[in-house]
mmCIF file of C-alpha atoms in Angstrom:
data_model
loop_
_atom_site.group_PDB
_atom_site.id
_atom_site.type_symbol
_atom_site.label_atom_id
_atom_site.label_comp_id
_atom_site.label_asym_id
_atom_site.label_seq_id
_atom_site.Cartn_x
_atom_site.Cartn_y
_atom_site.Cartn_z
ATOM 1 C CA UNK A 1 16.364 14.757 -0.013
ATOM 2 C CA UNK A 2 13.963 16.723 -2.207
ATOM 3 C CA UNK A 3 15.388 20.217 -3.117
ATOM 4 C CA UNK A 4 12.837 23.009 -4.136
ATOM 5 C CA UNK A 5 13.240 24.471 -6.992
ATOM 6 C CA UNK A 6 13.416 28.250 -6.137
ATOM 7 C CA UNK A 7 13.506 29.893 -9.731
ATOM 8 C CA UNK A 8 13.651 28.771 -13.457
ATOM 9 C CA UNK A 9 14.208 29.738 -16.941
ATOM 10 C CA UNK A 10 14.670 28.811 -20.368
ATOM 11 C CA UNK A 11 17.639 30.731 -22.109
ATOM 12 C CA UNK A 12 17.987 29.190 -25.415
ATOM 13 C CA UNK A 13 18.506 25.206 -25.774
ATOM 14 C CA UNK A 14 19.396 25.491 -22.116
ATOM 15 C CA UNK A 15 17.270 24.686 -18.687
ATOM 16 C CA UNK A 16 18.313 27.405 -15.669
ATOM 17 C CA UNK A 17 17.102 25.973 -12.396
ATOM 18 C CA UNK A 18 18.331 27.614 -9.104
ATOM 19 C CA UNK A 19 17.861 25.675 -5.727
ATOM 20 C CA UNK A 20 19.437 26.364 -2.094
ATOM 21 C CA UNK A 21 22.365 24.541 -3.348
ATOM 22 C CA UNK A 22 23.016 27.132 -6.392
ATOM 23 C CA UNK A 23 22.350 26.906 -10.109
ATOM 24 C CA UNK A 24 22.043 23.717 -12.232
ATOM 25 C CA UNK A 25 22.208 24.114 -16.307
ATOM 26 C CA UNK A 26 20.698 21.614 -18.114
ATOM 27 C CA UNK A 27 20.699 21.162 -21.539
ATOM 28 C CA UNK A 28 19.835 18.879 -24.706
ATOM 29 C CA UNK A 29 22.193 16.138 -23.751
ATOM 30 C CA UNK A 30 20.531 16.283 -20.200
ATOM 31 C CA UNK A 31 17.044 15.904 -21.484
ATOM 32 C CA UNK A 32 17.711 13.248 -23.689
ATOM 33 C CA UNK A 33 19.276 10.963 -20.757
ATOM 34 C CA UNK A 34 16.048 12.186 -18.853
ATOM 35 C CA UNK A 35 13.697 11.153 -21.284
ATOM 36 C CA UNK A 36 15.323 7.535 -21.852
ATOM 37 C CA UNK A 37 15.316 6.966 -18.238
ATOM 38 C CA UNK A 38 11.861 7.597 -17.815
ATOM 39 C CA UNK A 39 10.931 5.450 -20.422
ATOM 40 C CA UNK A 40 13.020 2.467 -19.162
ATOM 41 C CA UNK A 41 11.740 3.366 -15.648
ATOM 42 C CA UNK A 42 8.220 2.214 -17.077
ATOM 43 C CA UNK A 43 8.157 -1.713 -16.257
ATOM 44 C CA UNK A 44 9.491 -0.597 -12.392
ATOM 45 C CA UNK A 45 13.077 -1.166 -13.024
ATOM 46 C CA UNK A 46 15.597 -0.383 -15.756
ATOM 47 C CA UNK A 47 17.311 -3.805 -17.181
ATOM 48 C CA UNK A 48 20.661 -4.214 -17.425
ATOM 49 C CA UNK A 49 20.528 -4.209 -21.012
ATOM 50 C CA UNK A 50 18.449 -0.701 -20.865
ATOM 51 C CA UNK A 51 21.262 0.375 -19.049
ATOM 52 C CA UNK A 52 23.957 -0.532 -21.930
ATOM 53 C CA UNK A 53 21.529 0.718 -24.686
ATOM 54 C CA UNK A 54 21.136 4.506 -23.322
ATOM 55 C CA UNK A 55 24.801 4.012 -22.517
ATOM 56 C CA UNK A 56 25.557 3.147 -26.205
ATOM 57 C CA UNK A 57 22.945 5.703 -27.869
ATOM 58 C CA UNK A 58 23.571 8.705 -26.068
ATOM 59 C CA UNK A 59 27.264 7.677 -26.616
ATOM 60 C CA UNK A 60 26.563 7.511 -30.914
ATOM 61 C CA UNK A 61 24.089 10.668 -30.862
ATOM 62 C CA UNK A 62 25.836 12.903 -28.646
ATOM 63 C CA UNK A 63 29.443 11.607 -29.552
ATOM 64 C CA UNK A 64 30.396 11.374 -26.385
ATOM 65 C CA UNK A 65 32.852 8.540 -24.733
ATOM 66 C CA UNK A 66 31.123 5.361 -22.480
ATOM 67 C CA UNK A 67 32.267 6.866 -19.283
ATOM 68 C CA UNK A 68 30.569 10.289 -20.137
ATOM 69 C CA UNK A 69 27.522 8.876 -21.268
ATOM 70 C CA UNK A 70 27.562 6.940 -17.985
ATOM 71 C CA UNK A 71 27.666 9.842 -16.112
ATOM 72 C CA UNK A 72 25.443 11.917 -17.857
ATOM 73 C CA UNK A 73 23.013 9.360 -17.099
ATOM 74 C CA UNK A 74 23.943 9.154 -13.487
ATOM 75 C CA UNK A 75 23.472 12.695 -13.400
ATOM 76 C CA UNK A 76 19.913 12.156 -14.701
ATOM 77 C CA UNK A 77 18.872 9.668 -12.552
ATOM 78 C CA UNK A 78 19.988 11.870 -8.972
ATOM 79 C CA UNK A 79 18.955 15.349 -9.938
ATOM 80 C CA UNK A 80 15.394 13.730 -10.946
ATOM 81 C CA UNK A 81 14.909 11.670 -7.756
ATOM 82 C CA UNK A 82 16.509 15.332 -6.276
ATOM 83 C CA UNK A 83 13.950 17.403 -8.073
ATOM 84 C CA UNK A 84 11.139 15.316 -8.510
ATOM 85 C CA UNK A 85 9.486 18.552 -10.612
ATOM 86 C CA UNK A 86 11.795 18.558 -12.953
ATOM 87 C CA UNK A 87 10.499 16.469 -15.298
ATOM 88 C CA UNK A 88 7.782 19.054 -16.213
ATOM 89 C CA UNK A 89 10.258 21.294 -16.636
ATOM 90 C CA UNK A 90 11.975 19.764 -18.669
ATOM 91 C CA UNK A 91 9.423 19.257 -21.257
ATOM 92 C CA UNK A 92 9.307 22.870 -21.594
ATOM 93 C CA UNK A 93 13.127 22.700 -23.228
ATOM 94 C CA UNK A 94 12.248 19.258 -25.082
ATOM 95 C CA UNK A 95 9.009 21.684 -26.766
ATOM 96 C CA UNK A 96 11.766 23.834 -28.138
ATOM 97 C CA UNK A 97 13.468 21.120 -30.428
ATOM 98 C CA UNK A 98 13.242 20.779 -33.702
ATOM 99 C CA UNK A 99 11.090 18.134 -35.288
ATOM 100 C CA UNK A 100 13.975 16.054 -36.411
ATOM 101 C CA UNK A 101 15.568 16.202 -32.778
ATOM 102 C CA UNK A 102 12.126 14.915 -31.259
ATOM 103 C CA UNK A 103 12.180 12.531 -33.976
ATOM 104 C CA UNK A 104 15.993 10.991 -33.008
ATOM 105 C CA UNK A 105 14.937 11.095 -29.354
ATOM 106 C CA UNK A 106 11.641 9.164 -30.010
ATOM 107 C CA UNK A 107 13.624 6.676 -31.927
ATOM 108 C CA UNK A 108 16.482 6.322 -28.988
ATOM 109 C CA UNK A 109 13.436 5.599 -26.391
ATOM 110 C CA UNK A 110 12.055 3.105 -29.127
ATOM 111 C CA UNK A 111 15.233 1.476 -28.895
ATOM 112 C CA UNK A 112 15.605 1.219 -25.169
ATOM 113 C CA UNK A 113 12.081 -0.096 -24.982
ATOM 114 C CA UNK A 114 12.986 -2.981 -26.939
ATOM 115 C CA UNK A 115 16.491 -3.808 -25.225
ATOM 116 C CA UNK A 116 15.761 -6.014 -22.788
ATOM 117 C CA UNK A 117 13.664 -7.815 -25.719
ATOM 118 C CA UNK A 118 10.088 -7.636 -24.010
ATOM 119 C CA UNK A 119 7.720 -4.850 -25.243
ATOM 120 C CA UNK A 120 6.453 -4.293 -21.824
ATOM 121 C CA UNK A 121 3.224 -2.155 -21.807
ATOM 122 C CA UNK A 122 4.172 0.363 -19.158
ATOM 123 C CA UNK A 123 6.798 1.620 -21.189
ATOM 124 C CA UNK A 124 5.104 2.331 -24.518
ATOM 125 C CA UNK A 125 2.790 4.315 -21.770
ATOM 126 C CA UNK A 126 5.850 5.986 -20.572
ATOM 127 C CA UNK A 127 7.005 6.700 -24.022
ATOM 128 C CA UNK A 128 4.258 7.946 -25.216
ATOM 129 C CA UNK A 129 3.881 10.207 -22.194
ATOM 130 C CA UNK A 130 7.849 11.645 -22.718
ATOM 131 C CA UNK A 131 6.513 12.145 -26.479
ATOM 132 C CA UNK A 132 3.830 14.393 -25.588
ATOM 133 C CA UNK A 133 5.215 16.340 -23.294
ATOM 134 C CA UNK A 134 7.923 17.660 -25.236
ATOM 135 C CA UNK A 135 5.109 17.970 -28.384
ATOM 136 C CA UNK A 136 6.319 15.627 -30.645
ATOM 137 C CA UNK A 137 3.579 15.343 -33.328
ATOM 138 C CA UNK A 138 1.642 12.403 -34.381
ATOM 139 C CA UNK A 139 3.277 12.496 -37.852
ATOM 140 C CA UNK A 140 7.096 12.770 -36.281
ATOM 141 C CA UNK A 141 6.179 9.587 -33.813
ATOM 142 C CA UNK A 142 4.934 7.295 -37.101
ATOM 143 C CA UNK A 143 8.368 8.702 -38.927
ATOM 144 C CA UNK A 144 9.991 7.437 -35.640
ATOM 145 C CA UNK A 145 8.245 3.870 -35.570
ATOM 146 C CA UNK A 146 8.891 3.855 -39.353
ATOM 147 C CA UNK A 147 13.064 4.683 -39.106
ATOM 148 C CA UNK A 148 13.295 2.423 -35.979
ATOM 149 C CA UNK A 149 11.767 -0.733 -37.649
ATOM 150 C CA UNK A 150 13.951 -0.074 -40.848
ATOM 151 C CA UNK A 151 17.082 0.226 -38.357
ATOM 152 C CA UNK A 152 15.918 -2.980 -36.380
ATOM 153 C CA UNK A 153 14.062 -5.205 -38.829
ATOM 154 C CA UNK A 154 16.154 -7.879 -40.984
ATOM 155 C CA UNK A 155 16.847 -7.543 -44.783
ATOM 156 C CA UNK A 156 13.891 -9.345 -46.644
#
């Protein structure tokens, strides 16, 4: 069931969205699972081992425990097939980060690209797509591609 969104705002690093059913916060930690979802979304299906890398990522940036990154995932996943509009929304709050944030996040979707160890085409579209629509420059993404390979890449 699709729930319209009745009213919205920005207040800070937070997302206010009120529907019949009452008023939804969402905030950083939100957008992030959003983002990496939509990205591993991109090949029609999210892998198991997408699954376990958001799970593990969001766990390490956010320092959260398994179970809560698991749910804030979960979370993700309903309120966007909910509120199928809220992904333009939410690129509003993602415009408001700071370069360095944009620059972690497009690193964590670089990551969950790569999990399932195919480079499927549909998701660099999809990442690129989450990238620009919360304005992450040109110059952040190559710093992103640049940290991720010297995370991923062996030792010469």
């Amino acid at each position: 069931m699709n729930e319209e969104i009745k009213n919205k705002r920005l207040e800070g690093t937070s997302f206010i969205v009120e529907t019949d059913s009452g008023v939804e916060v969402y905030d950083s930690q939100f957008l992030v699972a959003a983002l990496l979802i939509f990205v591993a979304q991109g090949s029609g299906a999210i892998e198991p081992e997408e699954s376990a890398k958001m799970i593990d990522l969001i766990e390490q940036h956010f320092h959260l425990q398994g179970a809560e990154s698991l749910e804030l995932l979960t979370r993700a996943m309903s309120e966007l097939a909910e509120k199928p509009e809220l992904t333009q929304e939410l690129a509003k709050l993602g415009r408001t980060l700071s370069d360095a944030d944009k620059e972690d996040i497009a690193v964590m979707a670089l990551k969950v690209v790569a999990a399932d160890g195919r480079r499927e085409v549909a998701e660099m579209e999809k990442f690129n797509q989450a990238v620009e629509a919360i304005g992450v420059s040109p110059e952040t993404v190559h710093r992103a591609f640049d940290r991720y390979f010297a995370e991923t890449m062996p030792a010469s």
